[in-house]
Tab-separated table of C-alpha atoms and ligand atoms in Angstrom:
chain	number	residue	atom	x	y	z
A	863	MET	CA	11.356	-17.850	-23.671
A	864	THR	CA	13.604	-17.325	-26.672
A	865	ASP	CA	17.152	-16.054	-26.400
A	866	THR	CA	16.270	-12.560	-27.496
A	867	GLY	CA	13.227	-12.219	-25.230
A	868	GLY	CA	10.214	-10.441	-26.648
A	869	GLN	CA	7.409	-12.801	-25.628
A	870	LEU	CA	3.759	-12.182	-26.550
A	871	ARG	CA	4.615	-9.007	-28.458
A	872	ASP	CA	1.521	-9.197	-30.645
A	873	GLU	CA	-0.599	-8.893	-27.529
A	874	PHE	CA	0.667	-5.324	-26.901
A	875	PRO	CA	-0.250	-2.771	-29.597
A	876	ILE	CA	2.152	-0.060	-28.383
A	877	LEU	CA	5.183	-2.268	-29.121
A	878	ALA	CA	4.560	-1.842	-32.849
A	879	HIS	CA	5.715	1.782	-32.746
A	880	THR	CA	7.714	2.352	-29.555
A	881	THR	CA	10.636	0.914	-27.650
A	882	TYR	CA	8.754	0.313	-24.425
A	883	LEU	CA	11.141	0.324	-21.459
A	884	VAL	CA	8.947	1.909	-18.815
A	885	SER	CA	7.017	-0.987	-17.231
A	886	HIS	CA	8.229	0.095	-13.763
A	887	SER	CA	5.837	3.030	-14.294
A	888	LEU	CA	3.050	1.854	-16.620
A	889	GLY	CA	3.145	-1.617	-18.132
A	890	ALA	CA	2.055	-1.783	-21.784
A	891	MET	CA	-1.677	-2.321	-22.357
A	892	PRO	CA	-2.545	-5.870	-23.395
A	893	ARG	CA	-4.830	-5.964	-26.435
A	894	ALA	CA	-7.189	-8.188	-24.411
A	895	ALA	CA	-7.915	-5.334	-21.965
A	896	GLU	CA	-10.247	-3.871	-24.572
A	897	GLY	CA	-12.195	-7.147	-24.716
A	898	LYS	CA	-12.432	-7.230	-20.922
A	899	LEU	CA	-13.839	-3.695	-20.872
A	900	LYS	CA	-16.311	-4.717	-23.578
A	901	GLU	CA	-17.380	-7.655	-21.362
A	902	TYR	CA	-17.998	-5.110	-18.611
A	903	THR	CA	-20.095	-2.762	-20.762
A	904	ASP	CA	-22.010	-5.699	-22.299
A	905	MET	CA	-22.818	-6.944	-18.815
A	906	TRP	CA	-23.946	-3.497	-17.739
A	907	ALA	CA	-26.019	-3.053	-20.909
A	908	ARG	CA	-27.624	-6.509	-20.991
A	909	ARG	CA	-27.898	-7.485	-17.354
A	910	GLY	CA	-28.284	-4.069	-15.709
A	911	VAL	CA	-28.676	-4.236	-11.947
A	912	ARG	CA	-28.543	-8.057	-12.026
A	913	ALA	CA	-24.818	-7.725	-12.824
A	914	TRP	CA	-24.108	-7.223	-9.106
A	915	ALA	CA	-25.386	-10.663	-8.195
A	916	GLU	CA	-23.895	-12.187	-11.342
A	917	GLY	CA	-20.300	-11.286	-10.496
A	918	TRP	CA	-19.722	-7.587	-9.855
A	919	TRP	CA	-20.288	-7.686	-6.088
A	920	ARG	CA	-17.779	-10.505	-5.554
A	921	LEU	CA	-15.267	-9.096	-8.061
A	922	PRO	CA	-12.883	-7.641	-5.416
A	923	LEU	CA	-12.586	-11.202	-4.047
A	924	THR	CA	-12.559	-13.193	-7.297
A	925	VAL	CA	-9.973	-10.897	-8.878
A	926	GLY	CA	-8.127	-10.958	-5.541
A	927	ASP	CA	-7.886	-14.742	-5.878
A	928	GLN	CA	-6.155	-14.367	-9.235
A	929	ILE	CA	-3.595	-12.032	-7.634
A	930	GLY	CA	-3.381	-14.527	-4.776
A	931	ARG	CA	-2.173	-17.191	-7.216
A	932	ILE	CA	0.584	-14.839	-8.420
A	933	ILE	CA	1.766	-13.827	-4.923
A	934	GLY	CA	1.500	-17.222	-3.195
A	935	ALA	CA	-1.565	-16.353	-1.084
A	936	GLN	CA	-4.262	-18.830	-0.116
A	937	PRO	CA	-7.639	-18.398	-1.864
A	938	GLY	CA	-9.883	-15.943	-0.035
A	939	THR	CA	-7.083	-13.837	1.487
A	940	VAL	CA	-6.694	-11.019	-1.065
A	941	VAL	CA	-9.156	-8.185	-1.753
A	942	MET	CA	-9.001	-5.486	-4.397
A	943	HIS	CA	-8.990	-1.735	-3.799
A	944	GLN	CA	-8.241	1.362	-5.826
A	945	ASN	CA	-4.620	2.044	-4.895
A	946	VAL	CA	-1.832	1.261	-2.438
A	947	SER	CA	-2.361	4.434	-0.418
A	948	VAL	CA	-5.913	3.294	0.412
A	949	CYS	CA	-4.680	-0.212	1.319
A	950	GLU	CA	-2.009	1.177	3.665
A	951	ALA	CA	-4.567	3.524	5.252
A	952	LEU	CA	-6.973	0.618	5.713
A	953	ILE	CA	-4.281	-1.407	7.503
A	954	LEU	CA	-3.410	1.552	9.737
A	955	SER	CA	-7.073	2.024	10.584
A	956	CYS	CA	-6.951	-1.335	12.430
A	957	PHE	CA	-4.544	0.036	15.071
A	958	ASP	CA	-4.160	2.790	17.623
A	959	PHE	CA	-1.009	4.410	18.928
A	960	LYS	CA	-1.962	5.039	22.557
A	961	GLY	CA	0.216	2.354	24.155
A	962	PRO	CA	4.016	1.966	24.188
A	963	ARG	CA	3.893	-0.082	20.984
A	964	ASN	CA	3.398	2.857	18.645
A	965	LYS	CA	6.542	2.909	16.530
A	966	ILE	CA	6.519	2.621	12.741
A	967	VAL	CA	9.798	1.631	11.064
A	968	TYR	CA	10.440	2.079	7.345
A	969	GLU	CA	13.207	2.871	4.887
A	970	ASP	CA	13.916	6.369	3.589
A	971	LEU	CA	13.673	4.984	0.027
A	972	ASN	CA	10.074	3.935	0.633
A	973	PHE	CA	7.549	5.220	-1.899
A	974	PRO	CA	6.577	8.747	-0.742
A	975	SER	CA	2.822	8.180	-0.949
A	976	VAL	CA	3.210	5.360	1.580
A	977	MET	CA	5.223	7.653	3.869
A	978	TYR	CA	2.529	10.343	3.638
A	979	VAL	CA	-0.110	7.925	4.960
A	980	TYR	CA	2.006	6.899	7.992
A	981	GLU	CA	3.335	10.404	8.698
A	982	ALA	CA	-0.255	11.672	8.801
A	983	HIS	CA	-0.834	9.424	11.856
A	984	LYS	CA	1.784	11.168	13.998
A	985	ASP	CA	-0.870	13.387	15.538
A	986	LEU	CA	-2.630	10.214	16.754
A	987	GLY	CA	0.555	9.159	18.564
A	988	ALA	CA	2.475	7.206	15.894
A	989	ARG	CA	6.255	7.568	16.140
A	990	ILE	CA	8.151	7.150	12.884
A	991	GLN	CA	11.700	5.826	12.618
A	992	MET	CA	13.197	6.056	9.132
A	993	VAL	CA	16.118	3.805	8.296
A	994	ALA	CA	18.562	5.671	6.063
A	995	SER	CA	20.167	4.415	2.895
A	996	GLU	CA	23.917	4.993	2.732
A	997	ASP	CA	24.238	4.773	-1.054
A	998	GLY	CA	20.817	5.907	-2.325
A	999	ILE	CA	20.342	2.410	-3.774
A	1000	THR	CA	19.988	-0.092	-0.924
A	1001	ILE	CA	18.958	-0.078	2.744
A	1002	PRO	CA	21.429	-1.752	5.119
A	1003	LEU	CA	19.582	-4.835	6.366
A	1004	ASP	CA	21.376	-4.825	9.747
A	1005	LYS	CA	20.188	-1.259	10.410
A	1006	MET	CA	16.640	-2.150	9.407
A	1007	LEU	CA	16.630	-5.185	11.711
A	1008	ALA	CA	18.144	-3.205	14.586
A	1009	ALA	CA	15.478	-0.497	14.285
A	1010	ILE	CA	12.671	-3.033	14.847
A	1011	ASP	CA	12.154	-3.423	18.597
A	1012	GLU	CA	9.517	-4.227	21.249
A	1013	GLU	CA	7.922	-0.803	20.724
A	1014	THR	CA	7.474	-1.371	16.987
A	1015	LEU	CA	3.912	-1.796	15.783
A	1016	LEU	CA	4.276	-1.848	12.001
A	1017	VAL	CA	7.104	-2.121	9.474
A	1018	PRO	CA	5.798	-0.905	6.092
A	1019	ILE	CA	8.567	-1.610	3.581
A	1020	SER	CA	8.976	-1.954	-0.181
A	1021	HIS	CA	10.030	-5.352	-1.496
A	1022	VAL	CA	11.715	-3.645	-4.473
A	1023	ILE	CA	12.775	-0.027	-4.084
A	1024	PHE	CA	11.207	2.310	-6.643
A	1025	LYS	CA	14.270	4.553	-6.964
A	1026	SER	CA	16.870	1.843	-7.562
A	1027	GLY	CA	15.202	-1.506	-8.218
A	1028	ALA	CA	17.017	-2.994	-5.204
A	1029	ILE	CA	15.354	-6.070	-3.678
A	1030	GLN	CA	14.921	-6.102	0.097
A	1031	ASP	CA	15.003	-9.283	2.184
A	1032	VAL	CA	11.354	-9.360	3.274
A	1033	ALA	CA	11.660	-12.796	4.946
A	1034	ALA	CA	14.490	-11.578	7.215
A	1035	ILE	CA	12.556	-8.435	8.138
A	1036	VAL	CA	9.419	-10.474	8.912
A	1037	LYS	CA	11.456	-12.873	11.081
A	1038	ARG	CA	12.904	-10.028	13.146
A	1039	ALA	CA	9.540	-8.256	13.402
A	1040	HIS	CA	7.811	-11.399	14.655
A	1041	GLU	CA	10.521	-12.012	17.259
A	1042	VAL	CA	9.547	-8.711	18.901
A	1043	GLY	CA	5.806	-8.797	18.186
A	1044	ALA	CA	5.760	-6.288	15.297
A	1045	LEU	CA	3.868	-6.704	12.006
A	1046	VAL	CA	5.217	-6.194	8.484
A	1047	VAL	CA	3.402	-4.552	5.571
A	1048	ALA	CA	5.168	-5.441	2.309
A	1049	ASP	CA	4.616	-3.103	-0.650
A	1050	LEU	CA	5.025	-5.427	-3.624
A	1051	TYR	CA	4.255	-2.877	-6.340
A	1052	GLN	CA	7.708	-2.977	-7.909
A	1053	SER	CA	8.086	-6.752	-7.723
A	1054	VAL	CA	4.862	-8.625	-8.490
A	1055	GLY	CA	4.878	-9.640	-12.149
A	1056	THR	CA	8.659	-9.510	-12.528
A	1057	VAL	CA	10.189	-10.834	-9.277
A	1058	PRO	CA	8.695	-13.967	-7.673
A	1059	VAL	CA	6.844	-13.333	-4.444
A	1060	ASP	CA	5.511	-15.777	-1.862
A	1061	VAL	CA	3.601	-14.101	0.939
A	1062	THR	CA	2.842	-17.451	2.591
A	1063	ALA	CA	6.481	-18.614	2.661
A	1064	TRP	CA	7.553	-15.204	4.015
A	1065	ASP	CA	4.782	-15.396	6.638
A	1066	VAL	CA	4.306	-11.667	6.055
A	1067	ASP	CA	1.375	-10.046	7.851
A	1068	PHE	CA	0.109	-7.679	5.173
A	1069	ALA	CA	0.993	-7.127	1.538
A	1070	THR	CA	-0.215	-4.613	-1.000
A	1071	GLY	CA	0.595	-3.372	-4.473
A	1072	GLY	CA	-1.054	-2.198	-7.658
A	1073	SER	CA	-1.479	-3.403	-11.214
A	1074	VAL	CA	-0.239	-0.460	-13.207
A	1075	LYS	CA	3.344	-1.634	-13.605
A	1076	TRP	CA	4.674	-5.171	-14.105
A	1077	LEU	CA	1.199	-6.715	-14.077
A	1078	CYS	CA	0.129	-4.645	-17.121
A	1079	GLY	CA	-3.275	-4.255	-15.462
A	1080	GLY	CA	-3.867	-0.490	-15.693
A	1081	PRO	CA	-4.904	1.907	-12.929
A	1082	GLY	CA	-7.540	1.406	-10.233
A	1083	ALA	CA	-6.799	-2.222	-9.251
A	1084	ALA	CA	-4.669	-2.535	-6.113
A	1085	TYR	CA	-4.555	-5.623	-3.896
A	1086	LEU	CA	-4.511	-6.092	-0.156
A	1087	TYR	CA	-3.394	-9.368	1.406
A	1088	VAL	CA	-3.977	-9.968	5.102
A	1089	ALA	CA	-2.538	-13.129	6.676
A	1090	PRO	CA	-5.577	-15.257	7.590
A	1091	ARG	CA	-4.214	-15.818	11.146
A	1092	LEU	CA	-4.739	-12.064	11.832
A	1093	ARG	CA	-8.165	-11.628	10.295
A	1094	GLN	CA	-10.469	-12.058	13.277
A	1095	GLN	CA	-8.524	-9.683	15.518
A	1096	LEU	CA	-8.604	-6.772	13.025
A	1097	HIS	CA	-11.446	-4.229	12.924
A	1098	PRO	CA	-10.683	-1.602	10.274
A	1099	ARG	CA	-12.067	1.884	10.915
A	1100	LEU	CA	-11.772	2.552	7.197
A	1101	THR	CA	-14.786	0.413	6.391
A	1102	GLY	CA	-18.174	0.302	4.715
A	1103	TRP	CA	-21.084	-1.911	3.848
A	1104	MET	CA	-19.082	-4.362	1.738
A	1105	ALA	CA	-17.200	-5.316	4.914
A	1106	HIS	CA	-20.434	-6.165	6.745
A	1107	ALA	CA	-21.369	-9.774	7.557
A	1108	GLN	CA	-24.776	-9.189	5.913
A	1109	PRO	CA	-24.623	-6.025	3.834
A	1110	PHE	CA	-28.095	-6.531	2.395
A	1111	SER	CA	-29.725	-6.638	5.801
A	1112	PHE	CA	-28.933	-2.874	5.941
A	1113	GLU	CA	-28.515	-2.963	9.716
A	1114	THR	CA	-28.272	0.459	11.315
A	1115	GLY	CA	-25.589	1.452	13.831
A	1116	PRO	CA	-22.140	-0.129	14.139
A	1117	ILE	CA	-20.779	-2.580	11.624
A	1118	ARG	CA	-20.750	-6.341	12.195
A	1119	TYR	CA	-17.672	-7.386	10.278
A	1120	ALA	CA	-17.724	-10.250	7.797
A	1121	ASP	CA	-15.724	-13.306	8.842
A	1122	ASP	CA	-14.042	-13.636	5.460
A	1123	ALA	CA	-11.602	-11.286	3.711
A	1124	SER	CA	-14.437	-8.977	2.685
A	1125	ARG	CA	-14.065	-7.433	6.175
A	1126	PHE	CA	-11.177	-5.526	4.537
A	1127	LEU	CA	-13.406	-3.930	1.885
A	1128	HIS	CA	-15.338	-0.681	2.236
A	1129	GLY	CA	-17.768	0.737	-0.338
A	1130	THR	CA	-18.652	0.051	-3.976
A	1131	PRO	CA	-15.660	-1.319	-5.935
A	1132	SER	CA	-14.095	0.070	-9.150
A	1133	VAL	CA	-15.712	-2.545	-11.361
A	1134	PRO	CA	-14.329	-1.423	-14.778
A	1135	ALA	CA	-10.761	-1.303	-13.431
A	1136	LEU	CA	-11.115	-4.836	-12.086
A	1137	TYR	CA	-12.286	-6.075	-15.480
A	1138	ALA	CA	-9.440	-4.383	-17.372
A	1139	ALA	CA	-6.759	-5.578	-14.963
A	1140	GLN	CA	-7.444	-9.265	-15.553
A	1141	ALA	CA	-6.016	-9.116	-19.095
A	1142	GLY	CA	-2.542	-8.376	-17.718
A	1143	TYR	CA	-2.833	-10.938	-14.926
A	1144	ASP	CA	-3.812	-13.619	-17.461
A	1145	LEU	CA	-0.596	-13.046	-19.420
A	1146	VAL	CA	1.599	-12.986	-16.315
A	1147	GLU	CA	-0.009	-16.232	-15.154
A	1148	LYS	CA	0.404	-17.773	-18.593
A	1149	LEU	CA	4.142	-17.025	-18.688
A	1150	GLY	CA	4.776	-17.641	-14.989
A	1151	VAL	CA	6.761	-15.144	-12.922
A	1152	GLU	CA	9.777	-17.504	-12.673
A	1153	ALA	CA	10.167	-17.426	-16.457
A	1154	VAL	CA	9.617	-13.659	-16.567
A	1155	ARG	CA	12.288	-13.266	-13.897
A	1156	ALA	CA	14.801	-15.420	-15.796
A	1157	GLN	CA	14.541	-13.213	-18.884
A	1158	SER	CA	14.443	-10.043	-16.772
A	1159	ARG	CA	17.635	-10.966	-14.889
A	1160	ARG	CA	19.421	-11.611	-18.134
A	1161	GLN	CA	18.263	-8.371	-19.780
A	1162	VAL	CA	18.841	-6.287	-16.651
A	1163	GLY	CA	22.400	-7.670	-16.586
A	1164	ARG	CA	22.812	-6.810	-20.251
A	1165	LEU	CA	21.584	-3.264	-19.610
A	1166	VAL	CA	24.069	-2.793	-16.779
A	1167	GLU	CA	26.953	-4.117	-18.918
A	1168	ARG	CA	26.037	-1.971	-21.931
A	1169	ALA	CA	25.695	1.123	-19.713
A	1170	ARG	CA	29.082	0.492	-18.080
A	1171	ALA	CA	30.685	-0.019	-21.489
A	1172	GLN	CA	29.578	3.544	-22.327
A	1173	ASP	CA	30.945	4.885	-19.023
A	1174	PHE	CA	27.458	5.599	-17.708
A	1175	THR	CA	26.739	4.894	-14.057
A	1176	PRO	CA	24.066	2.269	-13.397
A	1177	ARG	CA	22.696	2.954	-9.914
A	1178	THR	CA	21.830	-0.650	-9.134
A	1179	PRO	CA	22.917	-3.298	-6.612
A	1180	GLU	CA	26.130	-5.096	-7.542
A	1181	LYS	CA	24.769	-8.643	-7.305
A	1182	PRO	CA	22.261	-9.659	-10.039
A	1183	GLU	CA	20.100	-11.496	-7.487
A	1184	ASP	CA	19.618	-8.224	-5.582
A	1185	ARG	CA	18.248	-6.400	-8.637
A	1186	GLY	CA	14.563	-6.194	-9.558
A	1187	GLY	CA	13.292	-5.436	-13.051
A	1188	MET	CA	14.561	-1.894	-13.548
A	1189	VAL	CA	17.919	-0.192	-13.799
A	1190	ILE	CA	18.574	3.476	-13.086
A	1191	VAL	CA	21.247	4.879	-15.346
A	1192	ASP	CA	22.827	8.143	-14.311
A	1193	VAL	CA	24.197	10.266	-17.154
A	1194	PRO	CA	24.910	14.002	-17.482
A	1195	ARG	CA	21.737	16.066	-18.014
A	1196	ALA	CA	19.659	12.933	-17.481
A	1197	GLU	CA	16.297	14.723	-17.420
A	1198	ALA	CA	16.887	16.414	-20.782
A	1199	VAL	CA	18.252	13.146	-22.221
A	1200	THR	CA	15.035	11.444	-21.083
A	1201	ARG	CA	12.952	14.019	-22.967
A	1202	GLU	CA	14.934	13.374	-26.142
A	1203	LEU	CA	14.536	9.605	-25.709
A	1204	LEU	CA	10.777	10.097	-25.413
A	1205	ARG	CA	10.814	12.201	-28.589
A	1206	ARG	CA	12.556	9.284	-30.288
A	1207	GLU	CA	9.801	6.910	-29.103
A	1208	ILE	CA	12.059	5.223	-26.554
A	1209	LEU	CA	9.819	5.265	-23.500
A	1210	VAL	CA	11.668	5.536	-20.185
A	1211	ASP	CA	11.366	7.995	-17.284
A	1212	TYR	CA	13.476	10.131	-14.991
A	1213	ARG	CA	13.540	10.454	-11.209
A	1214	PRO	CA	15.317	13.375	-9.520
A	1215	GLY	CA	18.360	12.320	-7.539
A	1216	ALA	CA	18.407	8.957	-9.324
A	1217	GLY	CA	18.626	9.154	-13.117
A	1218	ILE	CA	16.946	7.529	-16.114
A	1219	ARG	CA	14.832	4.518	-15.159
A	1220	ILE	CA	14.928	1.794	-17.800
A	1221	SER	CA	13.064	-1.525	-17.625
A	1222	PRO	CA	12.873	-4.532	-19.864
A	1223	HIS	CA	9.785	-6.695	-19.388
A	1224	PHE	CA	8.786	-10.035	-20.876
A	1225	TYR	CA	7.887	-8.353	-24.187
A	1226	THR	CA	11.315	-6.700	-24.557
A	1227	ARG	CA	13.847	-7.827	-27.144
A	1228	ASP	CA	17.557	-7.722	-26.376
A	1229	GLU	CA	18.143	-5.286	-29.231
A	1230	GLU	CA	15.746	-2.808	-27.601
A	1231	VAL	CA	17.860	-2.827	-24.450
A	1232	ASP	CA	20.960	-2.215	-26.574
A	1233	ARG	CA	19.230	0.509	-28.556
A	1234	ALA	CA	18.291	2.516	-25.461
A	1235	ILE	CA	21.907	2.696	-24.317
A	1236	GLU	CA	23.186	3.419	-27.844
A	1237	GLU	CA	20.668	6.257	-28.233
A	1238	ILE	CA	21.717	7.806	-24.916
A	1239	ARG	CA	25.314	7.764	-26.185
A	1240	THR	CA	24.285	9.329	-29.529
A	1241	ILE	CA	22.175	11.996	-27.819
A	1242	LEU	CA	25.039	13.018	-25.526
A	1243	ASP	CA	27.619	12.928	-28.352
A	1244	THR	CA	25.499	15.163	-30.568
A	1245	GLY	CA	24.171	17.410	-27.773
A	1246	ALA	CA	20.581	16.656	-28.851
A	1247	GLU	CA	19.430	16.859	-25.221
A	1248	LYS	CA	20.256	20.568	-25.066
A	1249	ALA	CA	17.004	21.439	-26.860
A	1250	HIS	CA	15.122	20.127	-23.812
A	1251	MET	CA	16.968	21.827	-20.991
A	1252	THR	CA	13.977	24.013	-20.059
A	1253	ALA	CA	11.022	21.849	-21.127
A	1254	GLY	CA	8.953	19.755	-18.700
A	1255	GLY	CA	7.122	16.492	-18.841
A	1256	THR	CA	9.100	13.436	-17.743
A	1257	GLY	CA	7.360	13.103	-14.402
A	1258	PHE	CA	5.314	10.037	-15.233
B	891	PLP	C1	6.623	0.982	-4.483
B	891	PLP	C2	5.404	1.774	-4.857
B	891	PLP	N1	4.372	1.853	-3.994
B	891	PLP	C3	3.265	2.543	-4.282
B	891	PLP	C4	3.128	3.214	-5.490
B	891	PLP	C5	1.872	3.966	-5.845
B	891	PLP	O1	0.916	4.030	-4.845
B	891	PLP	P1	-0.617	4.288	-5.174
B	891	PLP	O2	-1.193	2.996	-5.690
B	891	PLP	O3	-1.211	4.718	-3.900
B	891	PLP	O4	-0.695	5.351	-6.230
B	891	PLP	C6	4.170	3.152	-6.418
B	891	PLP	C7	4.010	3.856	-7.701
B	891	PLP	O5	4.821	4.300	-8.387
B	891	PLP	C8	5.340	2.425	-6.086
B	891	PLP	O6	6.372	2.355	-6.943
């Protein structure tokens, strides 16, 4: 990495005409994604139905292995799905809530879609305990650990919190959970590709995340890791023929689960999404997440300093090692300021109750970080945001 960052810029067409600081939402599209999609259509056109046997059928496992290399998982332990909500629902479908161990513990800064999946199981007997943030940025680790007890079944937490970029101590949470017989589901969406992750070293039970953000992989390619030690005892109700030991024997009646990780699949996979996603993974693997993290830490620190110098409030953990790849900057009329930044081709987003979310990634130059903060200052000084006080459209 060079001192000013900005690696592999030529690989990302959108960088030629925007200041792209929104990889916590949608990572920039790698040029190579187009080639991957062409490979997919060529295969479909030339090989037709034979494409299944020539790679498509195994794609959720082969692509899963590439993710496995990035998250420290053993080969054959990661499968691909459409999104995190499906992966969480698939995990939940392995359990019931009839016995005393029916408690689910998670943080109130968890991603809402994840909460919706767990909350929807209350009518089956699940009890939910939410651990509250005191500052809207972090979750007190001692409170999280104390909430996990002998009645806890699952602890579905975010590694990096979407509203603040704060990193949670997954290893400590796993240790506590295992002491009392509970299982942890780590949502790695906001970390993988920018913060190093090692599911094996953590000994975490389940992990999931998607490719849209730091992996620059586009929508429709989410991963599900299940610790191999748990595999044989899990029988997902959210299932289908791809999870069968012999799908092409078309057995009628109940499923006979596969012995390998394909027991965590269901029906036909999103083949085009799995092709497209590999372009982003290739670049992340090429750079290595440790190197991405080194640049990210430096630029995140720079962003925080520049914001403070302008008297803006960065809503981020104090210690650099506790920060992921994004910084939330709270300024007056932040939503309208965001709209004006977008108009000026500085791509960021806004979250209610948080502020403007700004993220450097490996393709970001230091001067782009500086420019974002300078533009916010100029917008506020000139009142340019006032034109947007009633408009919509910063939700994504
Ligand atoms: C931490 C986290 N989890 C999950 C999601 C999205 O979930 P899904 O893949 O179900 O859309 C996001 C997206 O913004 C996220 O930040």
